[in-house]
XYZ file of C-alpha atoms in Angstrom:
700
model
C -18.122 11.818 -55.024
C -16.716 14.829 -54.505
C -13.238 15.485 -52.539
C -15.476 17.497 -49.502
C -18.126 14.472 -49.608
C -15.168 11.876 -49.203
C -13.714 14.809 -46.552
C -17.089 13.514 -44.749
C -17.384 10.755 -45.239
C -13.798 10.346 -43.518
C -14.089 12.501 -41.041
C -11.307 14.841 -42.089
C -10.522 18.313 -44.178
C -10.472 18.794 -47.572
C -6.219 18.929 -47.300
C -6.306 15.344 -46.164
C -8.120 14.289 -48.945
C -5.503 16.153 -51.451
C -2.724 14.991 -49.481
C -4.123 11.115 -49.990
C -4.273 12.118 -53.295
C -0.681 12.796 -53.905
C 0.893 10.772 -51.560
C -0.479 7.222 -52.410
C -0.522 6.084 -55.767
C -3.239 3.731 -55.068
C -5.762 6.459 -54.429
C -9.006 5.986 -56.786
C -8.788 8.200 -59.806
C -11.746 9.845 -60.379
C -14.190 9.128 -63.063
C -15.965 12.224 -63.776
C -16.424 15.714 -62.623
C -13.404 17.969 -63.920
C -9.647 18.779 -63.858
C -10.384 21.219 -61.141
C -13.592 19.640 -59.033
C -13.130 15.620 -59.996
C -15.813 13.154 -58.687
C -14.765 9.654 -57.780
C -16.840 6.057 -57.471
C -18.376 5.677 -53.698
C -17.339 2.084 -54.070
C -13.711 2.798 -54.893
C -13.222 5.352 -51.656
C -15.115 2.883 -49.679
C -12.729 0.299 -50.500
C -9.216 2.327 -50.533
C -10.587 4.052 -46.973
C -11.265 0.716 -45.336
C -8.091 -0.970 -46.518
C -6.124 2.229 -45.016
C -7.966 1.856 -41.407
C -9.620 5.117 -42.178
C -13.042 3.631 -42.537
C -15.194 1.095 -40.977
C -18.226 1.534 -42.393
C -20.091 3.858 -44.906
C -23.450 5.020 -42.972
C -27.023 3.756 -45.039
C -27.799 7.737 -45.301
C -24.704 8.101 -47.197
C -24.928 5.352 -48.879
C -28.182 6.451 -50.735
C -27.222 10.381 -50.355
C -24.497 9.272 -52.889
C -26.745 7.533 -55.117
C -28.874 10.882 -54.466
C -26.115 12.819 -55.548
C -24.523 10.862 -58.571
C -27.681 10.117 -60.508
C -27.103 10.273 -64.075
C -30.274 12.608 -63.911
C -29.243 15.382 -61.548
C -30.002 15.687 -57.627
C -33.416 16.779 -58.315
C -34.588 14.255 -61.083
C -33.934 11.545 -57.834
C -34.872 13.269 -55.312
C -38.551 13.906 -56.710
C -37.806 10.121 -57.794
C -37.372 9.648 -54.517
C -40.040 11.736 -53.082
C -42.381 9.523 -54.858
C -41.517 6.336 -53.557
C -41.395 7.145 -49.629
C -44.887 8.805 -49.822
C -46.228 5.559 -51.620
C -44.949 3.911 -48.476
C -45.911 6.158 -46.005
C -49.327 6.860 -47.266
C -49.839 3.435 -49.265
C -47.522 0.908 -47.720
C -49.573 -2.130 -48.847
C -48.840 -1.327 -52.547
C -45.351 -1.122 -52.631
C -44.550 -3.704 -54.823
C -42.421 -6.758 -53.707
C -39.364 -6.582 -56.674
C -36.083 -7.778 -54.141
C -36.689 -11.206 -56.624
C -37.412 -8.795 -59.978
C -34.907 -6.718 -62.223
C -34.655 -3.386 -61.886
C -36.489 -3.120 -65.142
C -39.392 -4.991 -64.354
C -39.243 -3.613 -60.913
C -39.463 -0.082 -62.535
C -42.593 -0.701 -64.931
C -44.806 -1.696 -61.967
C -44.325 1.362 -60.609
C -46.271 4.191 -62.408
C -49.711 2.556 -62.034
C -49.121 2.887 -58.091
C -47.116 6.064 -57.951
C -49.909 7.696 -59.794
C -52.477 6.286 -57.561
C -51.211 7.936 -54.411
C -50.156 11.234 -56.279
C -53.769 12.217 -57.701
C -54.744 10.848 -53.918
C -52.344 13.102 -51.974
C -51.610 16.179 -54.647
C -54.672 16.353 -57.252
C -53.990 15.849 -60.697
C -53.401 19.903 -61.559
C -49.762 19.109 -59.776
C -46.230 19.657 -59.988
C -45.357 16.412 -60.472
C -45.233 14.155 -62.657
C -45.579 10.678 -62.763
C -42.036 9.479 -64.024
C -42.758 6.522 -66.469
C -40.960 3.344 -66.835
C -38.107 4.353 -68.812
C -37.249 7.655 -66.447
C -37.237 5.563 -63.309
C -35.278 2.019 -64.326
C -31.949 4.204 -63.721
C -33.397 4.877 -59.766
C -34.618 1.782 -58.983
C -31.566 0.751 -57.054
C -31.972 4.365 -55.547
C -35.383 3.841 -54.365
C -35.020 0.047 -53.241
C -31.958 1.819 -50.812
C -34.422 4.542 -49.916
C -37.189 2.558 -48.403
C -34.916 0.791 -46.634
C -33.464 4.547 -45.198
C -37.137 5.396 -44.244
C -37.315 1.773 -41.779
C -33.779 2.361 -40.493
C -34.713 6.186 -39.514
C -38.454 5.695 -38.319
C -39.965 6.812 -41.507
C -40.784 8.060 -44.937
C -40.710 11.990 -43.916
C -36.849 11.875 -41.561
C -35.488 9.891 -44.596
C -36.688 12.190 -46.603
C -35.942 15.747 -44.846
C -32.910 14.418 -44.359
C -32.099 13.993 -48.572
C -33.808 17.326 -48.868
C -30.971 18.747 -46.411
C -28.177 17.153 -47.914
C -29.032 18.487 -51.302
C -29.783 22.072 -49.920
C -26.698 21.984 -48.233
C -24.823 20.881 -51.766
C -25.442 24.219 -52.942
C -26.259 27.015 -50.533
C -25.631 29.465 -52.787
C -29.008 28.060 -55.156
C -31.544 28.372 -52.770
C -33.035 31.609 -50.656
C -33.756 29.386 -47.732
C -35.786 30.445 -44.556
C -34.683 28.892 -40.919
C -36.702 27.597 -38.546
C -36.522 30.277 -36.445
C -37.947 32.861 -38.590
C -40.314 30.514 -40.332
C -41.874 29.278 -36.416
C -42.340 33.441 -35.638
C -44.136 33.855 -38.837
C -46.355 31.558 -38.344
C -47.350 32.083 -34.751
C -47.818 35.933 -35.909
C -50.347 34.659 -38.297
C -52.366 32.224 -36.328
C -56.151 32.876 -36.276
C -56.615 34.452 -32.502
C -58.998 31.131 -32.078
C -58.697 28.297 -30.750
C -59.636 24.839 -32.282
C -59.238 27.230 -36.119
C -57.676 24.913 -38.873
C -56.438 27.692 -40.760
C -56.100 27.863 -44.901
C -53.099 29.321 -45.550
C -51.064 30.135 -48.863
C -47.110 30.705 -49.710
C -47.078 32.291 -53.315
C -43.178 31.731 -53.148
C -43.082 28.619 -51.533
C -39.380 27.770 -52.418
C -38.302 24.632 -50.206
C -41.725 24.811 -48.043
C -39.861 25.753 -45.402
C -42.773 28.483 -44.306
C -45.778 25.938 -44.677
C -43.919 23.346 -42.725
C -43.979 25.473 -39.824
C -48.027 26.048 -39.529
C -49.648 24.266 -36.971
C -52.761 21.934 -38.033
C -53.550 23.555 -41.298
C -57.019 22.778 -43.243
C -55.380 23.306 -46.303
C -51.819 24.595 -47.429
C -51.782 26.505 -50.765
C -48.202 27.010 -53.231
C -46.452 28.436 -56.268
C -43.300 28.481 -56.728
C -41.451 29.711 -59.970
C -39.091 27.033 -60.246
C -40.453 23.814 -61.583
C -37.803 21.492 -59.803
C -38.259 23.247 -56.694
C -42.267 23.004 -56.770
C -42.042 19.801 -57.345
C -39.531 18.676 -53.885
C -41.427 21.278 -51.725
C -45.049 19.857 -52.667
C -43.473 15.931 -52.011
C -42.220 16.923 -48.623
C -45.283 18.951 -47.727
C -47.119 15.686 -48.780
C -44.546 14.065 -46.947
C -44.722 16.293 -43.876
C -48.872 17.311 -43.151
C -51.782 15.733 -43.388
C -53.421 18.553 -44.442
C -55.201 19.205 -48.180
C -52.139 20.277 -50.763
C -52.869 22.584 -53.633
C -48.702 23.199 -54.921
C -48.413 24.674 -58.628
C -45.230 25.985 -60.337
C -45.188 29.215 -61.693
C -43.909 32.976 -61.037
C -47.304 33.842 -58.324
C -47.075 37.441 -59.778
C -47.310 37.057 -63.347
C -49.404 33.783 -63.721
C -50.919 33.085 -60.139
C -52.521 29.752 -59.798
C -54.822 30.292 -56.861
C -56.283 33.908 -58.806
C -59.658 33.336 -56.497
C -58.448 31.889 -52.867
C -59.249 33.525 -50.285
C -57.113 32.248 -47.789
C -57.130 32.432 -43.769
C -53.439 33.799 -43.432
C -50.217 34.400 -45.926
C -47.050 33.250 -45.439
C -44.311 34.639 -48.042
C -40.760 35.295 -47.606
C -40.510 36.996 -51.482
C -36.957 37.485 -53.498
C -35.450 40.238 -52.898
C -34.204 43.514 -55.119
C -36.113 42.160 -58.284
C -36.265 44.254 -60.950
C -37.281 42.067 -63.475
C -40.856 41.719 -61.190
C -43.495 42.277 -64.051
C -43.563 45.795 -63.941
C -44.614 46.766 -67.234
C -47.120 43.900 -67.895
C -49.084 44.297 -64.433
C -49.702 48.054 -64.609
C -53.359 47.480 -64.490
C -53.443 44.888 -62.078
C -56.692 45.129 -59.622
C -54.204 43.881 -57.034
C -52.680 47.483 -56.640
C -55.342 48.774 -54.437
C -53.105 50.916 -52.072
C -50.284 51.948 -55.507
C -48.523 51.015 -58.549
C -45.632 49.629 -57.180
C -42.214 51.548 -58.615
C -39.360 49.028 -60.368
C -37.483 48.715 -58.194
C -40.078 47.939 -55.693
C -40.767 44.079 -56.509
C -41.761 43.850 -52.781
C -44.357 45.941 -52.235
C -45.855 44.308 -55.378
C -45.380 40.784 -53.033
C -47.206 42.736 -50.062
C -50.244 44.251 -52.193
C -50.245 40.318 -53.890
C -50.321 38.284 -49.986
C -53.284 41.098 -49.214
C -55.310 40.479 -52.232
C -55.240 36.789 -51.596
C -56.658 37.247 -47.822
C -60.088 36.892 -46.585
C -61.300 40.260 -45.083
C -59.649 39.755 -41.536
C -57.074 37.581 -42.781
C -53.040 37.980 -41.913
C -49.953 38.209 -43.962
C -46.930 37.951 -42.501
C -43.977 38.819 -45.054
C -40.122 38.399 -44.308
C -38.871 41.963 -45.971
C -35.654 43.709 -46.781
C -35.069 46.590 -44.353
C -34.530 49.030 -47.002
C -38.525 48.721 -47.955
C -39.571 50.319 -44.666
C -37.882 53.628 -46.167
C -37.496 53.724 -49.531
C -38.619 57.003 -50.785
C -39.872 55.158 -53.973
C -41.848 53.142 -51.959
C -43.462 55.910 -49.426
C -46.698 56.204 -51.435
C -48.143 52.588 -50.830
C -46.587 52.543 -47.848
C -48.296 55.416 -46.988
C -52.166 53.767 -48.648
C -51.486 50.837 -46.497
C -51.153 52.812 -42.956
C -54.251 54.442 -43.817
C -56.101 51.983 -44.716
C -55.185 50.068 -41.388
C -54.022 47.370 -44.029
C -50.296 47.203 -42.511
C -50.345 46.506 -38.780
C -47.034 45.361 -37.326
C -43.438 46.137 -38.286
C -41.115 43.715 -36.392
C -37.306 44.612 -37.105
C -35.122 41.147 -37.022
C -31.107 40.756 -35.518
C -29.090 40.249 -38.527
C -28.401 37.359 -38.906
C -31.747 36.100 -38.947
C -31.890 34.664 -42.454
C -30.199 34.911 -45.462
C -28.629 37.476 -46.464
C -27.249 37.007 -42.891
C -25.505 40.030 -42.610
C -28.535 42.567 -42.714
C -30.967 42.946 -40.281
C -34.013 41.687 -42.077
C -37.533 43.223 -41.045
C -40.898 40.902 -40.828
C -44.209 42.853 -41.817
C -47.152 41.978 -40.274
C -50.549 42.722 -42.761
C -54.006 42.429 -42.788
C -56.967 42.551 -45.181
C -59.245 45.305 -44.191
C -62.887 44.758 -43.238
C -66.364 45.903 -42.003
C -64.291 47.941 -39.129
C -62.489 51.132 -38.492
C -58.659 50.870 -39.815
C -56.674 50.984 -36.361
C -54.999 54.321 -35.565
C -51.555 52.949 -35.083
C -48.845 50.661 -36.002
C -47.082 47.961 -34.088
C -43.338 48.306 -34.006
C -41.049 46.201 -32.475
C -36.668 45.970 -32.320
C -35.147 42.754 -31.132
C -32.169 43.204 -32.134
C -31.323 44.036 -28.869
C -32.912 41.001 -27.123
C -31.807 38.283 -30.045
C -27.984 38.404 -28.661
C -26.911 35.340 -26.831
C -23.228 35.679 -27.359
C -21.333 36.217 -29.882
C -22.401 35.606 -33.596
C -25.573 33.545 -32.134
C -29.182 34.232 -31.579
C -31.120 33.603 -29.167
C -34.956 32.524 -30.659
C -36.824 32.479 -27.397
C -36.104 35.650 -26.261
C -36.857 37.050 -30.001
C -40.001 35.393 -30.243
C -41.380 36.093 -26.168
C -40.832 39.983 -27.664
C -42.805 39.894 -30.434
C -45.749 38.183 -29.436
C -45.324 39.803 -26.082
C -46.133 43.049 -27.832
C -48.109 41.442 -30.480
C -50.653 39.489 -28.760
C -52.356 42.703 -27.002
C -52.030 44.918 -29.915
C -53.703 42.583 -31.716
C -56.445 42.555 -28.669
C -56.966 46.164 -28.160
C -55.179 48.092 -31.058
C -52.305 49.378 -28.714
C -49.483 47.611 -26.840
C -47.671 49.121 -23.404
C -44.465 51.243 -24.606
C -41.141 49.421 -23.691
C -38.163 51.530 -24.155
C -35.809 50.376 -26.851
C -38.184 46.940 -27.837
C -41.610 47.591 -28.672
C -44.503 50.331 -28.685
C -47.181 51.389 -30.565
C -47.070 54.602 -32.718
C -50.339 57.152 -34.337
C -50.412 56.389 -37.788
C -50.744 60.256 -38.036
C -47.476 60.607 -36.841
C -45.917 57.674 -39.602
C -47.569 60.100 -42.543
C -44.878 63.125 -43.533
C -42.703 63.218 -46.410
C -40.401 59.903 -45.562
C -43.139 57.606 -44.148
C -39.927 55.744 -42.935
C -41.068 52.694 -40.780
C -38.140 51.808 -39.580
C -38.768 50.886 -36.284
C -34.877 52.057 -33.762
C -36.105 55.225 -35.376
C -39.222 55.516 -33.678
C -38.481 53.521 -30.069
C -37.405 55.408 -27.362
C -34.338 54.324 -26.244
C -33.740 51.334 -23.684
C -33.117 52.433 -19.667
C -29.466 52.308 -19.293
C -28.849 49.144 -18.162
C -31.550 49.185 -15.336
C -29.732 52.479 -13.963
C -27.667 53.382 -11.821
C -28.115 50.660 -8.727
C -27.917 48.028 -11.318
C -24.332 49.373 -12.448
C -23.463 48.959 -9.355
C -24.219 45.674 -9.060
C -22.312 44.934 -12.396
C -19.228 46.571 -11.206
C -19.166 44.504 -8.064
C -19.310 41.510 -9.638
C -16.307 42.993 -11.863
C -14.444 43.746 -9.082
C -14.812 40.210 -7.658
C -14.671 38.684 -10.906
C -11.443 40.692 -10.700
C -9.589 39.286 -7.576
C -10.691 35.799 -9.075
C -8.714 35.885 -12.269
C -5.910 37.307 -10.137
C -6.268 34.157 -7.885
C -5.949 31.995 -10.566
C -3.443 33.829 -12.655
C -1.025 31.049 -13.216
C 2.641 31.317 -12.878
C 4.917 31.608 -15.757
C 7.132 28.271 -14.600
C 10.775 27.639 -15.606
C 11.131 28.686 -18.896
C 14.180 25.913 -20.388
C 15.618 25.716 -24.084
C 14.902 22.824 -25.458
C 17.883 20.201 -25.496
C 18.640 18.758 -29.295
C 17.696 15.042 -28.863
C 17.917 12.096 -31.455
C 13.723 11.917 -30.705
C 11.700 12.820 -33.501
C 10.063 17.031 -33.097
C 7.209 17.038 -31.836
C 6.733 20.775 -33.176
C 4.910 21.511 -29.348
C 8.270 21.984 -27.949
C 8.179 18.516 -25.573
C 11.564 16.283 -25.433
C 9.804 13.001 -25.840
C 9.300 10.995 -28.711
C 5.931 12.710 -30.398
C 3.331 10.651 -31.577
C 0.112 11.651 -33.813
C -3.294 12.176 -33.137
C -3.968 9.453 -36.195
C -1.686 6.815 -35.015
C -3.194 7.055 -31.124
C -6.067 6.335 -33.284
C -5.005 3.641 -34.956
C -3.425 2.472 -31.537
C -6.931 2.261 -29.677
C -5.794 5.048 -27.237
C -8.398 7.256 -28.267
C -11.784 7.216 -31.105
C -12.033 9.850 -33.307
C -15.730 11.325 -34.409
C -16.768 14.173 -36.884
C -19.907 16.568 -36.237
C -23.056 15.261 -37.874
C -24.440 17.296 -40.909
C -27.929 17.502 -39.116
C -26.447 19.782 -36.483
C -27.371 23.654 -36.352
C -26.437 26.048 -34.355
C -30.063 27.779 -32.751
C -29.648 31.098 -34.677
C -31.139 28.754 -37.546
C -33.611 26.939 -35.698
C -37.463 27.129 -33.775
C -36.925 26.666 -30.269
C -39.722 24.242 -29.859
C -43.109 24.441 -28.057
C -44.161 27.566 -27.355
C -44.571 27.628 -31.410
C -44.886 23.667 -32.484
C -41.821 24.670 -34.523
C -39.704 21.583 -32.901
C -39.156 20.004 -29.486
C -36.116 20.797 -28.164
C -36.839 18.792 -24.551
C -36.923 15.625 -27.195
C -33.959 16.140 -28.500
C -30.698 16.845 -27.425
C -28.753 19.993 -27.300
C -25.641 20.840 -29.686
C -22.372 22.131 -28.985
C -21.329 24.155 -31.408
C -18.443 25.974 -33.093
C -19.286 28.918 -31.629
C -19.864 27.680 -28.421
C -15.988 25.707 -28.230
C -15.082 29.086 -29.660
C -16.364 31.281 -27.240
C -16.342 28.969 -24.026
C -20.125 29.197 -23.880
C -22.490 26.396 -22.780
C -24.507 23.867 -25.897
C -26.805 26.222 -27.603
C -27.714 24.309 -30.857
C -30.695 22.214 -31.105
C -30.920 19.012 -33.561
C -33.110 19.899 -36.266
C -36.707 18.370 -37.083
C -36.059 15.511 -39.748
C -32.678 14.627 -38.050
C -33.342 11.728 -36.780
C -31.668 9.563 -39.218
C -28.259 11.336 -38.256
C -27.074 9.179 -35.387
C -25.948 12.597 -33.851
C -22.443 11.989 -31.703
C -23.325 12.573 -28.370
C -20.769 14.520 -25.729
C -19.211 12.662 -22.762
C -17.268 13.912 -19.626
C -13.754 13.796 -20.543
C -14.370 14.031 -24.315
C -11.845 16.878 -25.884
C -13.253 19.026 -29.146
C -11.430 20.484 -31.429
C -12.826 22.851 -34.327
C -12.390 21.679 -38.016
C -11.982 25.236 -39.587
C -8.975 27.597 -37.670
C -10.167 29.582 -34.892
C -6.636 29.608 -32.941
C -5.907 26.355 -31.515
C -8.464 26.100 -29.830
C -9.617 22.329 -27.895
C -11.992 22.274 -25.227
C -12.850 19.447 -22.608
C -16.235 17.939 -22.222
C -17.175 18.700 -18.256
C -20.239 17.530 -16.317
C -22.643 20.312 -17.620
C -21.842 19.645 -21.378
C -22.366 16.068 -21.581
C -24.677 14.404 -23.180
C -24.908 17.196 -25.507
C -24.756 16.359 -29.453
C -21.750 17.014 -31.471
C -22.074 20.059 -33.962
C -20.769 20.146 -37.329
C -17.480 21.497 -38.632
C -16.040 20.052 -34.737
C -13.729 16.800 -34.062
C -14.525 14.776 -31.228
C -11.240 12.830 -29.098
C -11.905 10.737 -26.822
C -9.221 8.929 -25.325
C -9.168 6.055 -23.369
C -8.534 6.961 -19.272
C -5.917 3.802 -19.548
C -3.834 5.407 -21.678
C -4.475 9.257 -21.794
C -5.408 12.150 -20.101
C -7.725 14.252 -20.933
C -5.928 17.456 -20.529
C -2.851 16.604 -20.971
C -4.830 15.757 -24.771
C -6.261 19.089 -25.312
C -3.185 21.300 -24.176
C -0.935 19.622 -26.231
C -2.899 20.056 -29.555
C -3.618 23.610 -28.078
C 0.203 24.418 -29.337
C 0.232 27.020 -31.328
C 3.081 25.193 -33.403
C 1.274 22.029 -33.391
C -1.762 23.589 -34.480
C -0.006 25.273 -37.663
C 1.734 21.826 -38.653
C -1.505 20.405 -38.984
C -3.356 23.567 -41.127
C -3.835 23.753 -44.520
C -3.796 27.419 -45.960
C -4.774 26.362 -49.455
C -8.728 28.276 -49.278
C -9.260 31.457 -47.402
C -10.920 28.984 -44.838
C -7.912 27.758 -42.842
C -8.619 24.005 -42.006
C -6.981 21.876 -39.055
C -6.664 18.122 -40.151
C -7.014 16.592 -36.339
C -4.982 13.520 -37.406
C -2.087 15.780 -37.792
C -1.494 17.037 -34.488
C 1.048 15.894 -32.197
C 1.788 15.029 -28.708
C 4.996 13.928 -26.630
C 4.917 9.935 -25.334
C 4.465 10.258 -21.591
C 4.251 7.839 -18.976
C 0.171 8.590 -17.483
C 1.481 10.412 -14.287
C 3.321 12.950 -16.328
C 0.726 13.593 -18.652
C -1.523 14.205 -15.548
C 1.622 16.735 -14.175
C 1.042 18.189 -17.176
C -3.156 18.658 -17.298
C -3.486 19.949 -13.948
C -1.558 23.031 -15.247
C -3.609 22.776 -18.779
C -6.494 22.905 -16.357
C -5.363 25.683 -14.421
C -4.998 27.955 -17.638
C -8.644 26.952 -18.934
C -9.783 27.747 -15.865
C -7.701 30.938 -15.660
C -9.260 31.557 -19.191
C -12.502 31.090 -18.735
C -12.270 34.126 -16.030
C -11.167 36.102 -18.151
C -13.892 35.822 -20.913
C -16.267 36.518 -17.994
C -14.438 40.281 -17.214
C -14.522 40.484 -20.798
C -18.275 40.441 -20.448
C -18.867 42.456 -17.394
C -16.629 45.035 -18.357
C -18.610 45.099 -21.921
C -21.473 45.402 -20.087
C -20.739 47.916 -17.568
C -18.781 50.698 -20.099
C -22.133 50.137 -22.436
C -24.434 50.858 -19.751
C -22.254 54.250 -18.959
C -22.517 55.237 -22.133
C -25.971 54.655 -22.364
C -26.472 56.807 -19.405
C -24.489 59.460 -19.501
C -25.341 59.872 -23.320
C -29.598 58.986 -22.309
C -29.687 61.664 -18.453
C -30.062 58.844 -16.848
C -26.427 59.491 -15.250
C -25.003 62.300 -14.165
C -21.316 63.720 -15.386
């Protein structure tokens, strides 16, 4: 295991692990890796942490993941073997050999025949997952036994495999191009057949990790292809565990070596690789798929668009996630024009920035339909969700995005036109778009939104702002009496207090408080689906998640637990808990109130649960926010400053004195929240005034 995984296991920052290695001669020695990125044996680390009082027990899921990460064949091989075993116990549990009493070699020899039967039944003979031999399985036997135990512990093989796949994807984020559940659910909803009860046949020709096909509701058959053989195998196993639909997954480049050349699917979902020059421009010049024009070398995305259309039945729908430049680059204008003329391109949807990687770019969704006997549609639907997706700084409201898109798409899909919503959606005559540029960027063709509801709404905002300003003035605390700290023989606390200091780590060891780290299975709402409206998940059945950004901005919990996180054992917040971000973002500590209680603790957060008989939570949170205190506990060894929560200090004071400080800190927190509300209302008023004056709805 790496230093980062040790930090995760102990619930501390990486800087703390580095300090342990320097300060403790007995810290385990590296057993592998490199000098700059050493790896350690899990058992040695576990023994040392437990001896130091920093670890109670290693969870089963962590043990299984460490076996995956440390597998001699690599994590991908380990996950393929694990997926095969989990598929067997999921589909045919009676065939799992009872091998607790036999050696690993003998157990490995028992597995290949039963694995081959399960894989052939579920994935067919032409599958990207080869049946592992007994020799290949031998190093994996302890892992397979532990994975089956994890499946029983987490409620099933699909949840166990989702946890392991999620950890694998998190461990190498730059290696994979992921499609978050939010856009995946929206794409599946746009491609769904309009008739009720229909079970579609769906293709993803660049399936990656299988996220898009997992979002499809009740499919009859799923077809997938992926150029990376390892990823194709993992996706096949992931989909097999997720759905009971007929599966056809293949490895290979779909543009150069299409594995489903005769398919006529009901729907195609695709998140193609962006900006690829080496997509086969030379060898595919005369390919029959280019019905709408031969794509330029720089227009690989338009090659994927035409591949998707070629694999649809007449009237079938394709939804592709596209870079925004594909809607306006001059090199693709002829293909775009032909897609419009023949009625193949039905809608272009601009998503908010941060919807999917690359997160800094506001990506587009293209909705296409293979032309049939009906005459081409004379209009194109354009939707811009950039204004309805913001639910606060750096967060996306996927429910609002989903509603805005489907509210425009459904009537357009039925009638070929849709009512205009200024700033959000409009159906544009195709003839108006067939100019020299054929620019399909939605924002360039939508009328500006009304100026925040006009003068009446602006007056309401101004009244609310005035009332909030008066409340802010009332809440403004007096500065109090400023005194210079007197010299004292007691240890310095770094907080300006004259009482002896004590660290959070010492308080945790004494039982005055308990420490918890945020779970890896929690993700902000910008990366999740939003529930029953799309079938992507059911947030009502899972707790909300307090994310790092919620703590920094003082917002209500905005995240959800992703599907398959049942084995994560999320830490649920209680009233009086104190939450501190792990990464630097200024001195911040939040006391959990009744409205936040019950939410799950998100990643990059630490929870401090004080014993009410020993610590006042507002006293604790207030002193943790001291700038000097945070600076003392921070590490500047990397670009992201991390706070070692155990090193934060506060003074030793009687409970009555703590409560006196706590009342002052609570008043400061109320004042701070009022200032935030003033800022939001002020920004809204200023923006509305600018918009009203510039679009003519307000007079100068």
